[in-house]
Amino acid sequence: MSAAVPDKAVSGEAVPRACPEQAFVRVRVWDLPVRVVHWLLVLALVVLSVTGFLIGNPQLRLGGDAYWVTWVRTVHEITAFVFIDLILARVAWHVLSPNRWSRWTEWIPSTRERRRLIIPSLRFYLFIDREAPEVVGHNPLAGMTYAVLYTMFAAEIFTGVALWGVEGRSWAAFLTGWVFHVVSLPTIRLIHHMIMWLTWGFMIHHLYSAMLVDRVEGTGVISSIFSGSKFLPKDRL
């Protein structure tokens, strides 16, 4: 019955904005490469964070093996190469993807319409407005956040390569050795370490924001990163 919607609104339970009579359509928003890269990045970040933390705290002496840190470093370095490949693949897909919601225009608000939605997106996240901006993929504020995140990833990769150069990798030293004429080694290590913690801060906020939008809109935001599809009102398309 239509009276069910006002009852939920009075109780404070989130209700999808579309009325019950409105037709919903299934839209493929996230194509397969985006979803694969997304989950492989999550896995890589977990491995890199754990191994990086252990490398920075060798006094933990896992398993009592004096040489355990060598194995940890090896896992960290192999995973780092996988991470670099994933980042390059995602950047390339920004240009090559036939799916408009996977392209770079979702991260950089290049149109007036996208820029117009920045403030409404901010107002929603600050709980000033109760309704999320009507978008299919990312709202522009979330897209710009991803652009900042990948800039952080670029800095993480650069500082990691610089640290490889210090450890004796000639190719890494050739590419990044100049940076130590500008920034000290401890500073490079600090930046590398801090970006890890900032990334985890983003991941926590990312999960919270996805759950918030999913609850408010009721369009399947959480499930879409698995299935690739959202269920959206026809008028939004």
PDB file of C-alpha atoms in Angstrom:
ATOM      1  CA  MET A   1       0.000   0.000   0.000  1.00  0.00           C
ATOM      2  CA  SER A   2       1.164   3.520  -0.674  1.00  0.00           C
ATOM      3  CA  ALA A   3       0.693   4.341   3.019  1.00  0.00           C
ATOM      4  CA  ALA A   4       3.757   2.250   3.796  1.00  0.00           C
ATOM      5  CA  VAL A   5       6.104   4.942   2.544  1.00  0.00           C
ATOM      6  CA  PRO A   6       4.908   7.697   4.928  1.00  0.00           C
ATOM      7  CA  ASP A   7       5.076   5.192   7.833  1.00  0.00           C
ATOM      8  CA  LYS A   8       8.749   4.533   7.127  1.00  0.00           C
ATOM      9  CA  ALA A   9       9.433   8.230   6.759  1.00  0.00           C
ATOM     10  CA  VAL A  10       7.855   8.915  10.155  1.00  0.00           C
ATOM     11  CA  SER A  11       9.865   6.113  11.803  1.00  0.00           C
ATOM     12  CA  GLY A  12      13.093   7.558  10.429  1.00  0.00           C
ATOM     13  CA  GLU A  13      13.872   4.573   8.206  1.00  0.00           C
ATOM     14  CA  ALA A  14      15.531   5.447   4.922  1.00  0.00           C
ATOM     15  CA  VAL A  15      13.228   5.212   1.925  1.00  0.00           C
ATOM     16  CA  PRO A  16      14.282   5.248  -1.760  1.00  0.00           C
ATOM     17  CA  ARG A  17      13.293   8.522  -3.341  1.00  0.00           C
ATOM     18  CA  ALA A  18      11.532   6.934  -6.289  1.00  0.00           C
ATOM     19  CA  CYS A  19       7.867   6.255  -5.644  1.00  0.00           C
ATOM     20  CA  PRO A  20       6.738   2.602  -5.563  1.00  0.00           C
ATOM     21  CA  GLU A  21       4.933   2.957  -8.901  1.00  0.00           C
ATOM     22  CA  GLN A  22       8.027   4.211 -10.700  1.00  0.00           C
ATOM     23  CA  ALA A  23       9.732   1.754 -13.019  1.00  0.00           C
ATOM     24  CA  PHE A  24      13.304   0.776 -12.265  1.00  0.00           C
ATOM     25  CA  VAL A  25      15.740  -0.444 -14.872  1.00  0.00           C
ATOM     26  CA  ARG A  26      18.949  -2.413 -14.490  1.00  0.00           C
ATOM     27  CA  VAL A  27      21.951  -0.411 -15.671  1.00  0.00           C
ATOM     28  CA  ARG A  28      25.459  -1.836 -16.137  1.00  0.00           C
ATOM     29  CA  VAL A  29      27.486   0.879 -14.444  1.00  0.00           C
ATOM     30  CA  TRP A  30      30.785  -0.814 -13.585  1.00  0.00           C
ATOM     31  CA  ASP A  31      32.265  -2.957 -16.346  1.00  0.00           C
ATOM     32  CA  LEU A  32      34.314  -6.075 -15.621  1.00  0.00           C
ATOM     33  CA  PRO A  33      37.826  -4.511 -15.802  1.00  0.00           C
ATOM     34  CA  VAL A  34      36.808  -1.872 -13.231  1.00  0.00           C
ATOM     35  CA  ARG A  35      35.486  -4.493 -10.819  1.00  0.00           C
ATOM     36  CA  VAL A  36      38.484  -6.803 -11.241  1.00  0.00           C
ATOM     37  CA  VAL A  37      40.971  -3.970 -10.713  1.00  0.00           C
ATOM     38  CA  HIS A  38      38.975  -2.705  -7.732  1.00  0.00           C
ATOM     39  CA  TRP A  39      39.120  -5.987  -5.803  1.00  0.00           C
ATOM     40  CA  LEU A  40      42.700  -6.787  -6.778  1.00  0.00           C
ATOM     41  CA  LEU A  41      43.701  -3.332  -5.545  1.00  0.00           C
ATOM     42  CA  VAL A  42      41.974  -4.000  -2.226  1.00  0.00           C
ATOM     43  CA  LEU A  43      43.886  -7.273  -1.877  1.00  0.00           C
ATOM     44  CA  ALA A  44      47.176  -5.670  -2.902  1.00  0.00           C
ATOM     45  CA  LEU A  45      46.709  -2.790  -0.455  1.00  0.00           C
ATOM     46  CA  VAL A  46      46.078  -5.205   2.412  1.00  0.00           C
ATOM     47  CA  VAL A  47      49.222  -7.208   1.610  1.00  0.00           C
ATOM     48  CA  LEU A  48      51.332  -4.081   1.084  1.00  0.00           C
ATOM     49  CA  SER A  49      50.093  -2.520   4.307  1.00  0.00           C
ATOM     50  CA  VAL A  50      50.757  -5.595   6.442  1.00  0.00           C
ATOM     51  CA  THR A  51      54.182  -6.292   4.945  1.00  0.00           C
ATOM     52  CA  GLY A  52      55.116  -2.613   4.965  1.00  0.00           C
ATOM     53  CA  PHE A  53      54.182  -2.328   8.624  1.00  0.00           C
ATOM     54  CA  LEU A  54      56.302  -5.372   9.454  1.00  0.00           C
ATOM     55  CA  ILE A  55      59.252  -4.033   7.479  1.00  0.00           C
ATOM     56  CA  GLY A  56      59.012  -0.820   9.472  1.00  0.00           C
ATOM     57  CA  ASN A  57      58.879  -2.778  12.741  1.00  0.00           C
ATOM     58  CA  PRO A  58      61.461  -5.579  12.395  1.00  0.00           C
ATOM     59  CA  GLN A  59      61.647  -5.951  16.174  1.00  0.00           C
ATOM     60  CA  LEU A  60      58.456  -8.006  16.005  1.00  0.00           C
ATOM     61  CA  ARG A  61      60.531 -10.990  14.832  1.00  0.00           C
ATOM     62  CA  LEU A  62      57.683 -13.096  13.473  1.00  0.00           C
ATOM     63  CA  GLY A  63      58.092 -16.794  14.190  1.00  0.00           C
ATOM     64  CA  GLY A  64      61.450 -16.225  15.805  1.00  0.00           C
ATOM     65  CA  ASP A  65      63.189 -16.484  12.414  1.00  0.00           C
ATOM     66  CA  ALA A  66      66.017 -13.992  12.121  1.00  0.00           C
ATOM     67  CA  TYR A  67      65.575 -13.919   8.346  1.00  0.00           C
ATOM     68  CA  TRP A  68      61.808 -13.512   8.238  1.00  0.00           C
ATOM     69  CA  VAL A  69      62.134  -9.877   7.165  1.00  0.00           C
ATOM     70  CA  THR A  70      63.775 -11.023   3.911  1.00  0.00           C
ATOM     71  CA  TRP A  71      60.669 -13.002   3.025  1.00  0.00           C
ATOM     72  CA  VAL A  72      58.431 -10.124   4.044  1.00  0.00           C
ATOM     73  CA  ARG A  73      60.388  -7.742   1.822  1.00  0.00           C
ATOM     74  CA  THR A  74      60.128 -10.168  -1.092  1.00  0.00           C
ATOM     75  CA  VAL A  75      56.347 -10.411  -0.729  1.00  0.00           C
ATOM     76  CA  HIS A  76      56.132  -6.623  -0.403  1.00  0.00           C
ATOM     77  CA  GLU A  77      58.157  -6.025  -3.562  1.00  0.00           C
ATOM     78  CA  ILE A  78      56.300  -8.573  -5.684  1.00  0.00           C
ATOM     79  CA  THR A  79      52.961  -7.171  -4.552  1.00  0.00           C
ATOM     80  CA  ALA A  80      54.228  -3.657  -5.275  1.00  0.00           C
ATOM     81  CA  PHE A  81      54.873  -4.595  -8.914  1.00  0.00           C
ATOM     82  CA  VAL A  82      51.346  -6.030  -9.119  1.00  0.00           C
ATOM     83  CA  PHE A  83      50.019  -2.815  -7.577  1.00  0.00           C
ATOM     84  CA  ILE A  84      51.840  -0.689 -10.159  1.00  0.00           C
ATOM     85  CA  ASP A  85      50.423  -2.804 -12.992  1.00  0.00           C
ATOM     86  CA  LEU A  86      46.906  -2.451 -11.586  1.00  0.00           C
ATOM     87  CA  ILE A  87      47.208   1.332 -11.343  1.00  0.00           C
ATOM     88  CA  LEU A  88      48.464   1.557 -14.931  1.00  0.00           C
ATOM     89  CA  ALA A  89      45.641  -0.700 -16.114  1.00  0.00           C
ATOM     90  CA  ARG A  90      43.012   1.442 -14.386  1.00  0.00           C
ATOM     91  CA  VAL A  91      44.448   4.666 -15.784  1.00  0.00           C
ATOM     92  CA  ALA A  92      44.502   3.161 -19.277  1.00  0.00           C
ATOM     93  CA  TRP A  93      40.894   2.021 -18.896  1.00  0.00           C
ATOM     94  CA  HIS A  94      39.957   5.616 -18.095  1.00  0.00           C
ATOM     95  CA  VAL A  95      40.692   6.366 -21.739  1.00  0.00           C
ATOM     96  CA  LEU A  96      39.843   3.083 -23.458  1.00  0.00           C
ATOM     97  CA  SER A  97      36.622   2.062 -21.726  1.00  0.00           C
ATOM     98  CA  PRO A  98      33.470   2.187 -23.868  1.00  0.00           C
ATOM     99  CA  ASN A  99      31.487   2.617 -20.645  1.00  0.00           C
ATOM    100  CA  ARG A 100      30.968   6.312 -19.945  1.00  0.00           C
ATOM    101  CA  TRP A 101      30.869   5.734 -16.160  1.00  0.00           C
ATOM    102  CA  SER A 102      34.321   4.147 -16.194  1.00  0.00           C
ATOM    103  CA  ARG A 103      36.024   6.991 -18.025  1.00  0.00           C
ATOM    104  CA  TRP A 104      38.118   9.873 -16.716  1.00  0.00           C
ATOM    105  CA  THR A 105      35.188  12.286 -16.970  1.00  0.00           C
ATOM    106  CA  GLU A 106      33.718  10.586 -13.868  1.00  0.00           C
ATOM    107  CA  TRP A 107      36.745  11.698 -11.842  1.00  0.00           C
ATOM    108  CA  ILE A 108      37.393  15.115 -13.367  1.00  0.00           C
ATOM    109  CA  PRO A 109      34.302  17.363 -13.490  1.00  0.00           C
ATOM    110  CA  SER A 110      34.892  18.598 -17.027  1.00  0.00           C
ATOM    111  CA  THR A 111      31.294  19.649 -17.730  1.00  0.00           C
ATOM    112  CA  ARG A 112      29.181  22.391 -16.225  1.00  0.00           C
ATOM    113  CA  GLU A 113      26.570  19.852 -15.124  1.00  0.00           C
ATOM    114  CA  ARG A 114      29.146  17.831 -13.162  1.00  0.00           C
ATOM    115  CA  ARG A 115      30.568  20.954 -11.536  1.00  0.00           C
ATOM    116  CA  ARG A 116      27.055  22.061 -10.568  1.00  0.00           C
ATOM    117  CA  LEU A 117      26.654  18.862  -8.503  1.00  0.00           C
ATOM    118  CA  ILE A 118      29.773  19.367  -6.378  1.00  0.00           C
ATOM    119  CA  ILE A 119      28.091  21.513  -3.717  1.00  0.00           C
ATOM    120  CA  PRO A 120      24.943  19.328  -3.489  1.00  0.00           C
ATOM    121  CA  SER A 121      27.213  16.301  -3.068  1.00  0.00           C
ATOM    122  CA  LEU A 122      29.098  18.022  -0.261  1.00  0.00           C
ATOM    123  CA  ARG A 123      25.849  19.070   1.419  1.00  0.00           C
ATOM    124  CA  PHE A 124      24.642  15.466   1.326  1.00  0.00           C
ATOM    125  CA  TYR A 125      27.831  14.081   2.906  1.00  0.00           C
ATOM    126  CA  LEU A 126      27.640  16.774   5.605  1.00  0.00           C
ATOM    127  CA  PHE A 127      24.017  15.752   6.365  1.00  0.00           C
ATOM    128  CA  ILE A 128      22.735  19.195   5.385  1.00  0.00           C
ATOM    129  CA  ASP A 129      20.606  17.645   2.622  1.00  0.00           C
ATOM    130  CA  ARG A 130      18.897  14.291   3.069  1.00  0.00           C
ATOM    131  CA  GLU A 131      18.874  13.371  -0.624  1.00  0.00           C
ATOM    132  CA  ALA A 132      21.918  12.335  -2.632  1.00  0.00           C
ATOM    133  CA  PRO A 133      22.513  14.018  -6.006  1.00  0.00           C
ATOM    134  CA  GLU A 134      20.918  12.096  -8.857  1.00  0.00           C
ATOM    135  CA  VAL A 135      23.807  10.485 -10.693  1.00  0.00           C
ATOM    136  CA  VAL A 136      24.340   7.095 -12.310  1.00  0.00           C
ATOM    137  CA  GLY A 137      28.023   6.502 -11.550  1.00  0.00           C
ATOM    138  CA  HIS A 138      30.071   8.527  -9.073  1.00  0.00           C
ATOM    139  CA  ASN A 139      28.912  11.930  -7.964  1.00  0.00           C
ATOM    140  CA  PRO A 140      31.544  14.563  -8.854  1.00  0.00           C
ATOM    141  CA  LEU A 141      32.818  14.935  -5.284  1.00  0.00           C
ATOM    142  CA  ALA A 142      33.428  11.198  -4.994  1.00  0.00           C
ATOM    143  CA  GLY A 143      35.070  11.236  -8.421  1.00  0.00           C
ATOM    144  CA  MET A 144      37.471  13.997  -7.410  1.00  0.00           C
ATOM    145  CA  THR A 145      38.271  12.051  -4.252  1.00  0.00           C
ATOM    146  CA  TYR A 146      39.344   9.131  -6.425  1.00  0.00           C
ATOM    147  CA  ALA A 147      41.544  11.489  -8.443  1.00  0.00           C
ATOM    148  CA  VAL A 148      43.241  12.586  -5.197  1.00  0.00           C
ATOM    149  CA  LEU A 149      43.578   8.944  -4.119  1.00  0.00           C
ATOM    150  CA  TYR A 150      45.353   7.977  -7.336  1.00  0.00           C
ATOM    151  CA  THR A 151      47.639  10.983  -6.965  1.00  0.00           C
ATOM    152  CA  MET A 152      48.516   9.572  -3.528  1.00  0.00           C
ATOM    153  CA  PHE A 153      49.127   6.186  -5.134  1.00  0.00           C
ATOM    154  CA  ALA A 154      51.502   7.820  -7.620  1.00  0.00           C
ATOM    155  CA  ALA A 155      53.430   9.387  -4.728  1.00  0.00           C
ATOM    156  CA  GLU A 156      53.455   6.031  -2.918  1.00  0.00           C
ATOM    157  CA  ILE A 157      54.869   4.302  -5.993  1.00  0.00           C
ATOM    158  CA  PHE A 158      57.496   7.003  -6.506  1.00  0.00           C
ATOM    159  CA  THR A 159      58.686   6.932  -2.900  1.00  0.00           C
ATOM    160  CA  GLY A 160      58.690   3.131  -2.962  1.00  0.00           C
ATOM    161  CA  VAL A 161      60.864   3.095  -6.086  1.00  0.00           C
ATOM    162  CA  ALA A 162      63.156   5.646  -4.467  1.00  0.00           C
ATOM    163  CA  LEU A 163      63.571   3.359  -1.448  1.00  0.00           C
ATOM    164  CA  TRP A 164      64.355   0.471  -3.787  1.00  0.00           C
ATOM    165  CA  GLY A 165      67.080   2.631  -5.309  1.00  0.00           C
ATOM    166  CA  VAL A 166      68.648   3.208  -1.901  1.00  0.00           C
ATOM    167  CA  GLU A 167      68.641  -0.549  -1.324  1.00  0.00           C
ATOM    168  CA  GLY A 168      70.717  -1.127  -4.448  1.00  0.00           C
ATOM    169  CA  ARG A 169      68.316  -1.391  -7.394  1.00  0.00           C
ATOM    170  CA  SER A 170      70.273   0.415 -10.102  1.00  0.00           C
ATOM    171  CA  TRP A 171      67.258   1.100 -12.322  1.00  0.00           C
ATOM    172  CA  ALA A 172      65.339   2.561  -9.399  1.00  0.00           C
ATOM    173  CA  ALA A 173      68.307   4.691  -8.363  1.00  0.00           C
ATOM    174  CA  PHE A 174      68.602   5.970 -11.941  1.00  0.00           C
ATOM    175  CA  LEU A 175      64.938   7.016 -12.000  1.00  0.00           C
ATOM    176  CA  THR A 176      64.618   8.537  -8.544  1.00  0.00           C
ATOM    177  CA  GLY A 177      68.113   9.172  -7.212  1.00  0.00           C
ATOM    178  CA  TRP A 178      67.779  12.879  -7.892  1.00  0.00           C
ATOM    179  CA  VAL A 179      65.020  13.231  -5.284  1.00  0.00           C
ATOM    180  CA  PHE A 180      67.479  12.792  -2.411  1.00  0.00           C
ATOM    181  CA  HIS A 181      69.132  16.064  -3.427  1.00  0.00           C
ATOM    182  CA  VAL A 182      65.824  17.702  -2.556  1.00  0.00           C
ATOM    183  CA  VAL A 183      64.323  15.544   0.205  1.00  0.00           C
ATOM    184  CA  SER A 184      66.077  13.497   2.877  1.00  0.00           C
ATOM    185  CA  LEU A 185      65.786   9.713   3.104  1.00  0.00           C
ATOM    186  CA  PRO A 186      63.863   9.816   6.430  1.00  0.00           C
ATOM    187  CA  THR A 187      61.349  12.196   4.847  1.00  0.00           C
ATOM    188  CA  ILE A 188      60.841   9.837   1.903  1.00  0.00           C
ATOM    189  CA  ARG A 189      60.237   6.963   4.321  1.00  0.00           C
ATOM    190  CA  LEU A 190      57.809   9.098   6.334  1.00  0.00           C
ATOM    191  CA  ILE A 191      55.833  10.072   3.226  1.00  0.00           C
ATOM    192  CA  HIS A 192      55.691   6.427   2.121  1.00  0.00           C
ATOM    193  CA  HIS A 193      54.463   5.382   5.555  1.00  0.00           C
ATOM    194  CA  MET A 194      51.923   8.193   5.970  1.00  0.00           C
ATOM    195  CA  ILE A 195      50.300   7.547   2.588  1.00  0.00           C
ATOM    196  CA  MET A 196      49.598   4.004   3.763  1.00  0.00           C
ATOM    197  CA  TRP A 197      47.647   5.319   6.759  1.00  0.00           C
ATOM    198  CA  LEU A 198      45.867   7.946   4.659  1.00  0.00           C
ATOM    199  CA  THR A 199      44.847   5.202   2.234  1.00  0.00           C
ATOM    200  CA  TRP A 200      43.300   3.198   5.063  1.00  0.00           C
ATOM    201  CA  GLY A 201      41.475   6.320   6.186  1.00  0.00           C
ATOM    202  CA  PHE A 202      40.076   6.663   2.688  1.00  0.00           C
ATOM    203  CA  MET A 203      39.049   2.994   2.566  1.00  0.00           C
ATOM    204  CA  ILE A 204      37.084   3.320   5.803  1.00  0.00           C
ATOM    205  CA  HIS A 205      35.389   6.504   4.587  1.00  0.00           C
ATOM    206  CA  HIS A 206      34.742   4.908   1.183  1.00  0.00           C
ATOM    207  CA  LEU A 207      32.933   1.970   2.753  1.00  0.00           C
ATOM    208  CA  TYR A 208      30.892   4.267   4.987  1.00  0.00           C
ATOM    209  CA  SER A 209      29.906   6.551   2.101  1.00  0.00           C
ATOM    210  CA  ALA A 210      28.881   3.609  -0.073  1.00  0.00           C
ATOM    211  CA  MET A 211      26.692   2.238   2.711  1.00  0.00           C
ATOM    212  CA  LEU A 212      25.158   5.688   3.296  1.00  0.00           C
ATOM    213  CA  VAL A 213      24.290   6.254  -0.378  1.00  0.00           C
ATOM    214  CA  ASP A 214      23.037   2.679  -0.718  1.00  0.00           C
ATOM    215  CA  ARG A 215      20.690   3.153   2.230  1.00  0.00           C
ATOM    216  CA  VAL A 216      19.386   6.530   1.088  1.00  0.00           C
ATOM    217  CA  GLU A 217      18.944   5.706  -2.604  1.00  0.00           C
ATOM    218  CA  GLY A 218      18.113   2.012  -2.470  1.00  0.00           C
ATOM    219  CA  THR A 219      19.668   1.483  -5.906  1.00  0.00           C
ATOM    220  CA  GLY A 220      22.122  -1.294  -5.070  1.00  0.00           C
ATOM    221  CA  VAL A 221      25.362   0.674  -4.711  1.00  0.00           C
ATOM    222  CA  ILE A 222      27.026  -1.982  -2.543  1.00  0.00           C
ATOM    223  CA  SER A 223      25.990  -4.946  -4.674  1.00  0.00           C
ATOM    224  CA  SER A 224      26.954  -3.120  -7.888  1.00  0.00           C
ATOM    225  CA  ILE A 225      30.678  -3.523  -7.239  1.00  0.00           C
ATOM    226  CA  PHE A 226      30.079  -7.285  -7.407  1.00  0.00           C
ATOM    227  CA  SER A 227      27.436  -7.481 -10.128  1.00  0.00           C
ATOM    228  CA  GLY A 228      28.349  -4.322 -12.038  1.00  0.00           C
ATOM    229  CA  SER A 229      24.734  -3.156 -12.140  1.00  0.00           C
ATOM    230  CA  LYS A 230      22.529  -0.677 -10.337  1.00  0.00           C
ATOM    231  CA  PHE A 231      18.739  -0.456 -10.357  1.00  0.00           C
ATOM    232  CA  LEU A 232      17.809   3.100 -11.244  1.00  0.00           C
ATOM    233  CA  PRO A 233      14.594   5.028 -11.970  1.00  0.00           C
ATOM    234  CA  LYS A 234      14.059   5.468 -15.690  1.00  0.00           C
ATOM    235  CA  ASP A 235      13.944   9.239 -15.378  1.00  0.00           C
ATOM    236  CA  ARG A 236      17.500   9.317 -14.036  1.00  0.00           C
ATOM    237  CA  LEU A 237      18.790   7.944 -17.324  1.00  0.00           C
TER     238      LEU A 237
END
